[in-house]
PDB file of C-alpha atoms in Angstrom:
ATOM      1  CA  UNK A 329      33.123 -10.874 -13.483  1.00  0.00           C
ATOM      2  CA  UNK A 330      32.931 -13.277 -10.543  1.00  0.00           C
ATOM      3  CA  UNK A 331      30.512 -16.080 -11.302  1.00  0.00           C
ATOM      4  CA  UNK A 332      29.967 -18.041  -8.116  1.00  0.00           C
ATOM      5  CA  UNK A 333      26.830 -19.517  -6.689  1.00  0.00           C
ATOM      6  CA  UNK A 334      25.658 -19.293  -3.103  1.00  0.00           C
ATOM      7  CA  UNK A 335      26.785 -22.830  -2.310  1.00  0.00           C
ATOM      8  CA  UNK A 336      30.366 -21.996  -3.330  1.00  0.00           C
ATOM      9  CA  UNK A 337      30.355 -18.803  -1.277  1.00  0.00           C
ATOM     10  CA  UNK A 338      28.938 -20.549   1.794  1.00  0.00           C
ATOM     11  CA  UNK A 339      31.383 -23.458   1.477  1.00  0.00           C
ATOM     12  CA  UNK A 340      34.395 -21.145   1.242  1.00  0.00           C
ATOM     13  CA  UNK A 341      33.226 -18.924   4.115  1.00  0.00           C
ATOM     14  CA  UNK A 342      32.572 -21.996   6.257  1.00  0.00           C
ATOM     15  CA  UNK A 343      35.982 -23.529   5.493  1.00  0.00           C
ATOM     16  CA  UNK A 344      37.816 -20.307   6.389  1.00  0.00           C
ATOM     17  CA  UNK A 345      35.608 -19.208   9.281  1.00  0.00           C
ATOM     18  CA  UNK A 346      35.032 -20.187  12.893  1.00  0.00           C
ATOM     19  CA  UNK A 347      32.992 -23.292  12.097  1.00  0.00           C
ATOM     20  CA  UNK A 348      31.691 -23.825  15.615  1.00  0.00           C
ATOM     21  CA  UNK A 349      30.434 -20.238  15.823  1.00  0.00           C
ATOM     22  CA  UNK A 350      28.974 -20.395  12.311  1.00  0.00           C
ATOM     23  CA  UNK A 351      27.043 -23.556  13.205  1.00  0.00           C
ATOM     24  CA  UNK A 352      25.434 -21.776  16.165  1.00  0.00           C
ATOM     25  CA  UNK A 353      25.057 -18.184  14.951  1.00  0.00           C
ATOM     26  CA  UNK A 354      25.365 -18.353  11.177  1.00  0.00           C
ATOM     27  CA  UNK A 355      27.686 -16.228   9.074  1.00  0.00           C
ATOM     28  CA  UNK A 356      28.726 -12.788  10.221  1.00  0.00           C
ATOM     29  CA  UNK A 357      29.582  -9.676   8.271  1.00  0.00           C
ATOM     30  CA  UNK A 358      33.209 -10.365   9.219  1.00  0.00           C
ATOM     31  CA  UNK A 359      32.974 -13.778   7.514  1.00  0.00           C
ATOM     32  CA  UNK A 360      31.766 -12.038   4.366  1.00  0.00           C
ATOM     33  CA  UNK A 361      34.495  -9.404   4.589  1.00  0.00           C
ATOM     34  CA  UNK A 362      37.123 -12.142   4.836  1.00  0.00           C
ATOM     35  CA  UNK A 363      35.609 -13.926   1.846  1.00  0.00           C
ATOM     36  CA  UNK A 364      35.725 -10.749  -0.244  1.00  0.00           C
ATOM     37  CA  UNK A 365      39.302 -10.094   0.916  1.00  0.00           C
ATOM     38  CA  UNK A 366      40.153 -13.646  -0.206  1.00  0.00           C
ATOM     39  CA  UNK A 367      38.899 -12.715  -3.702  1.00  0.00           C
ATOM     40  CA  UNK A 368      41.015  -9.571  -3.759  1.00  0.00           C
ATOM     41  CA  UNK A 369      38.329  -7.078  -2.813  1.00  0.00           C
ATOM     42  CA  UNK A 370      39.077  -4.578  -0.060  1.00  0.00           C
ATOM     43  CA  UNK A 371      35.759  -4.589   1.774  1.00  0.00           C
ATOM     44  CA  UNK A 372      34.764  -2.692   4.879  1.00  0.00           C
ATOM     45  CA  UNK A 373      31.707  -2.333   7.041  1.00  0.00           C
ATOM     46  CA  UNK A 374      30.569   1.282   7.082  1.00  0.00           C
ATOM     47  CA  UNK A 375      27.637   3.123   8.600  1.00  0.00           C
ATOM     48  CA  UNK A 376      25.863   4.828   5.716  1.00  0.00           C
ATOM     49  CA  UNK A 377      22.429   5.829   4.495  1.00  0.00           C
ATOM     50  CA  UNK A 378      20.738   4.549   1.369  1.00  0.00           C
ATOM     51  CA  UNK A 379      21.218   7.993  -0.172  1.00  0.00           C
ATOM     52  CA  UNK A 380      24.967   7.740   0.422  1.00  0.00           C
ATOM     53  CA  UNK A 381      24.984   4.288  -1.162  1.00  0.00           C
ATOM     54  CA  UNK A 382      23.094   5.606  -4.181  1.00  0.00           C
ATOM     55  CA  UNK A 383      25.663   8.398  -4.553  1.00  0.00           C
ATOM     56  CA  UNK A 384      28.518   5.899  -4.391  1.00  0.00           C
ATOM     57  CA  UNK A 385      26.840   3.775  -7.062  1.00  0.00           C
ATOM     58  CA  UNK A 386      28.076   0.421  -5.790  1.00  0.00           C
ATOM     59  CA  UNK A 387      26.256  -2.637  -4.434  1.00  0.00           C
ATOM     60  CA  UNK A 388      26.454  -3.399  -0.720  1.00  0.00           C
ATOM     61  CA  UNK A 389      25.592  -6.150   1.726  1.00  0.00           C
ATOM     62  CA  UNK A 390      23.126  -5.319   4.510  1.00  0.00           C
ATOM     63  CA  UNK A 391      21.626  -7.247   7.421  1.00  0.00           C
ATOM     64  CA  UNK A 392      17.839  -7.334   7.631  1.00  0.00           C
ATOM     65  CA  UNK A 393      15.369  -8.869  10.084  1.00  0.00           C
ATOM     66  CA  UNK A 394      12.217 -10.059   8.367  1.00  0.00           C
ATOM     67  CA  UNK A 395       9.537 -12.320   9.814  1.00  0.00           C
ATOM     68  CA  UNK A 396      11.788 -13.139  12.764  1.00  0.00           C
ATOM     69  CA  UNK A 397      14.656 -14.177  10.511  1.00  0.00           C
ATOM     70  CA  UNK A 398      17.890 -12.166  10.334  1.00  0.00           C
ATOM     71  CA  UNK A 399      19.882 -12.582   7.147  1.00  0.00           C
ATOM     72  CA  UNK A 400      22.098 -10.730   4.728  1.00  0.00           C
ATOM     73  CA  UNK A 401      20.957  -9.302   1.409  1.00  0.00           C
ATOM     74  CA  UNK A 402      22.739  -7.518  -1.416  1.00  0.00           C
ATOM     75  CA  UNK A 403      21.427  -4.067  -2.270  1.00  0.00           C
ATOM     76  CA  UNK A 404      21.679  -4.188  -6.067  1.00  0.00           C
ATOM     77  CA  UNK A 405      19.937  -0.920  -6.859  1.00  0.00           C
ATOM     78  CA  UNK A 406      18.033   2.037  -5.483  1.00  0.00           C
ATOM     79  CA  UNK A 407      15.315   4.266  -6.843  1.00  0.00           C
ATOM     80  CA  UNK A 408      13.498   7.096  -5.088  1.00  0.00           C
ATOM     81  CA  UNK A 409      11.029   4.784  -3.348  1.00  0.00           C
ATOM     82  CA  UNK A 410      12.298   1.265  -4.104  1.00  0.00           C
ATOM     83  CA  UNK A 411      15.206  -0.996  -3.155  1.00  0.00           C
ATOM     84  CA  UNK A 412      16.362  -3.840  -5.412  1.00  0.00           C
ATOM     85  CA  UNK A 413      17.602  -6.776  -3.340  1.00  0.00           C
ATOM     86  CA  UNK A 414      19.497  -9.941  -4.071  1.00  0.00           C
ATOM     87  CA  UNK A 415      18.143 -12.114  -1.275  1.00  0.00           C
ATOM     88  CA  UNK A 416      19.446 -15.664  -0.755  1.00  0.00           C
ATOM     89  CA  UNK A 417      16.263 -16.494   1.177  1.00  0.00           C
ATOM     90  CA  UNK A 418      13.713 -15.116  -1.302  1.00  0.00           C
ATOM     91  CA  UNK A 419      15.529 -14.446  -4.560  1.00  0.00           C
ATOM     92  CA  UNK A 420      15.871 -11.127  -6.328  1.00  0.00           C
ATOM     93  CA  UNK A 421      13.074  -8.789  -5.347  1.00  0.00           C
ATOM     94  CA  UNK A 422      12.000  -5.172  -5.168  1.00  0.00           C
ATOM     95  CA  UNK A 423      10.904  -3.727  -1.847  1.00  0.00           C
ATOM     96  CA  UNK A 424       9.479  -0.322  -0.917  1.00  0.00           C
ATOM     97  CA  UNK A 425      12.281   1.788   0.500  1.00  0.00           C
ATOM     98  CA  UNK A 426      10.245   2.586   3.623  1.00  0.00           C
ATOM     99  CA  UNK A 427       9.820  -1.142   4.323  1.00  0.00           C
ATOM    100  CA  UNK A 428      13.526  -1.820   3.814  1.00  0.00           C
ATOM    101  CA  UNK A 429      14.445   0.950   6.239  1.00  0.00           C
ATOM    102  CA  UNK A 430      12.152  -0.655   8.864  1.00  0.00           C
ATOM    103  CA  UNK A 431      13.814  -4.076   8.628  1.00  0.00           C
ATOM    104  CA  UNK A 432      17.421  -2.944   8.088  1.00  0.00           C
ATOM    105  CA  UNK A 433      19.031  -3.823  11.401  1.00  0.00           C
ATOM    106  CA  UNK A 434      21.943  -1.470  11.983  1.00  0.00           C
ATOM    107  CA  UNK A 435      22.561   0.887   9.044  1.00  0.00           C
ATOM    108  CA  UNK A 436      25.851  -0.935   8.442  1.00  0.00           C
ATOM    109  CA  UNK A 437      26.795  -1.810   4.885  1.00  0.00           C
ATOM    110  CA  UNK A 438      29.597  -4.049   3.679  1.00  0.00           C
ATOM    111  CA  UNK A 439      31.061  -2.303   0.651  1.00  0.00           C
ATOM    112  CA  UNK A 440      34.033  -3.122  -1.571  1.00  0.00           C
ATOM    113  CA  UNK A 441      36.330  -0.100  -1.763  1.00  0.00           C
ATOM    114  CA  UNK A 442      38.396  -1.276  -4.704  1.00  0.00           C
ATOM    115  CA  UNK A 443      37.542  -2.753  -8.098  1.00  0.00           C
ATOM    116  CA  UNK A 444      34.480  -0.514  -8.275  1.00  0.00           C
ATOM    117  CA  UNK A 445      34.898  -0.448 -12.055  1.00  0.00           C
ATOM    118  CA  UNK A 446      33.419  -3.951 -12.216  1.00  0.00           C
ATOM    119  CA  UNK A 447      30.572  -3.260  -9.784  1.00  0.00           C
ATOM    120  CA  UNK A 448      27.056  -3.573 -11.180  1.00  0.00           C
ATOM    121  CA  UNK A 449      24.598  -1.252  -9.473  1.00  0.00           C
ATOM    122  CA  UNK A 450      21.190  -0.055 -10.628  1.00  0.00           C
ATOM    123  CA  UNK A 451      21.449  -2.030 -13.862  1.00  0.00           C
ATOM    124  CA  UNK A 452      18.226  -1.751 -15.843  1.00  0.00           C
ATOM    125  CA  UNK A 453      18.324  -5.498 -16.564  1.00  0.00           C
ATOM    126  CA  UNK A 454      18.329  -6.231 -12.826  1.00  0.00           C
ATOM    127  CA  UNK A 455      15.215  -4.102 -12.316  1.00  0.00           C
ATOM    128  CA  UNK A 456      13.388  -6.183 -14.942  1.00  0.00           C
ATOM    129  CA  UNK A 457      13.397  -9.264 -12.717  1.00  0.00           C
ATOM    130  CA  UNK A 458       9.712  -9.097 -11.952  1.00  0.00           C
ATOM    131  CA  UNK A 459       7.485 -10.680 -14.585  1.00  0.00           C
ATOM    132  CA  UNK A 460       4.386  -8.843 -15.659  1.00  0.00           C
ATOM    133  CA  UNK A 461       1.205  -9.877 -13.903  1.00  0.00           C
ATOM    134  CA  UNK A 462      -0.343 -13.007 -15.475  1.00  0.00           C
ATOM    135  CA  UNK A 463      -3.360 -11.095 -16.739  1.00  0.00           C
ATOM    136  CA  UNK A 464      -1.149  -8.426 -18.266  1.00  0.00           C
ATOM    137  CA  UNK A 465       0.707 -11.106 -20.246  1.00  0.00           C
ATOM    138  CA  UNK A 466      -2.494 -12.727 -21.458  1.00  0.00           C
ATOM    139  CA  UNK A 467      -4.418  -9.656 -22.531  1.00  0.00           C
ATOM    140  CA  UNK A 468      -3.945  -8.006 -25.865  1.00  0.00           C
ATOM    141  CA  UNK A 469      -3.912  -4.327 -25.039  1.00  0.00           C
ATOM    142  CA  UNK A 470      -5.979  -3.409 -28.094  1.00  0.00           C
ATOM    143  CA  UNK A 471      -8.842  -5.500 -26.636  1.00  0.00           C
ATOM    144  CA  UNK A 472      -9.622  -7.159 -29.976  1.00  0.00           C
ATOM    145  CA  UNK A 473      -9.322 -10.654 -28.547  1.00  0.00           C
ATOM    146  CA  UNK A 474     -11.016 -10.032 -25.217  1.00  0.00           C
ATOM    147  CA  UNK A 475     -14.420 -11.570 -24.719  1.00  0.00           C
ATOM    148  CA  UNK A 476     -16.481 -10.836 -21.671  1.00  0.00           C
ATOM    149  CA  UNK A 477     -18.212 -13.714 -20.008  1.00  0.00           C
ATOM    150  CA  UNK A 478     -21.926 -13.047 -19.884  1.00  0.00           C
ATOM    151  CA  UNK A 479     -24.680 -15.253 -18.664  1.00  0.00           C
ATOM    152  CA  UNK A 480     -26.346 -17.133 -21.432  1.00  0.00           C
ATOM    153  CA  UNK A 481     -29.924 -18.331 -21.721  1.00  0.00           C
ATOM    154  CA  UNK A 482     -29.146 -21.662 -20.061  1.00  0.00           C
ATOM    155  CA  UNK A 483     -27.080 -20.227 -17.155  1.00  0.00           C
ATOM    156  CA  UNK A 484     -30.052 -19.247 -14.952  1.00  0.00           C
TER     157      UNK A 484
END
């Protein structure tokens, strides 16, 4: 297991990358590949579909353009109509697959080709990231404790 936070990853990529270019353009997929190589992962950029990624059963890094902002996300899981993303800009989130395919820039994925035995993909615990809606948490499903607000005599 590799426990690193985003700040550590960014610091290492910045130290080993073309700092002038990074300051102007941000990190590239090549910067991320070099970082993964540094950790002992053999990573490559490949052109692949989401179905191919699902068949491989490994996480991948993808470039998306959302609200005018291009950035990298980790595809942590796939279901028939949903994509589970680790997004440094917005946190872990689930997105409709059709929406992801609209904002995915180039169908290129950065995938580690070795050490796949430690890869975590489509983990049920990762899909449980979204809390239940506030009302769903507060309501007892047997409706015993629910009281409806009705106008009283003095409310008119």
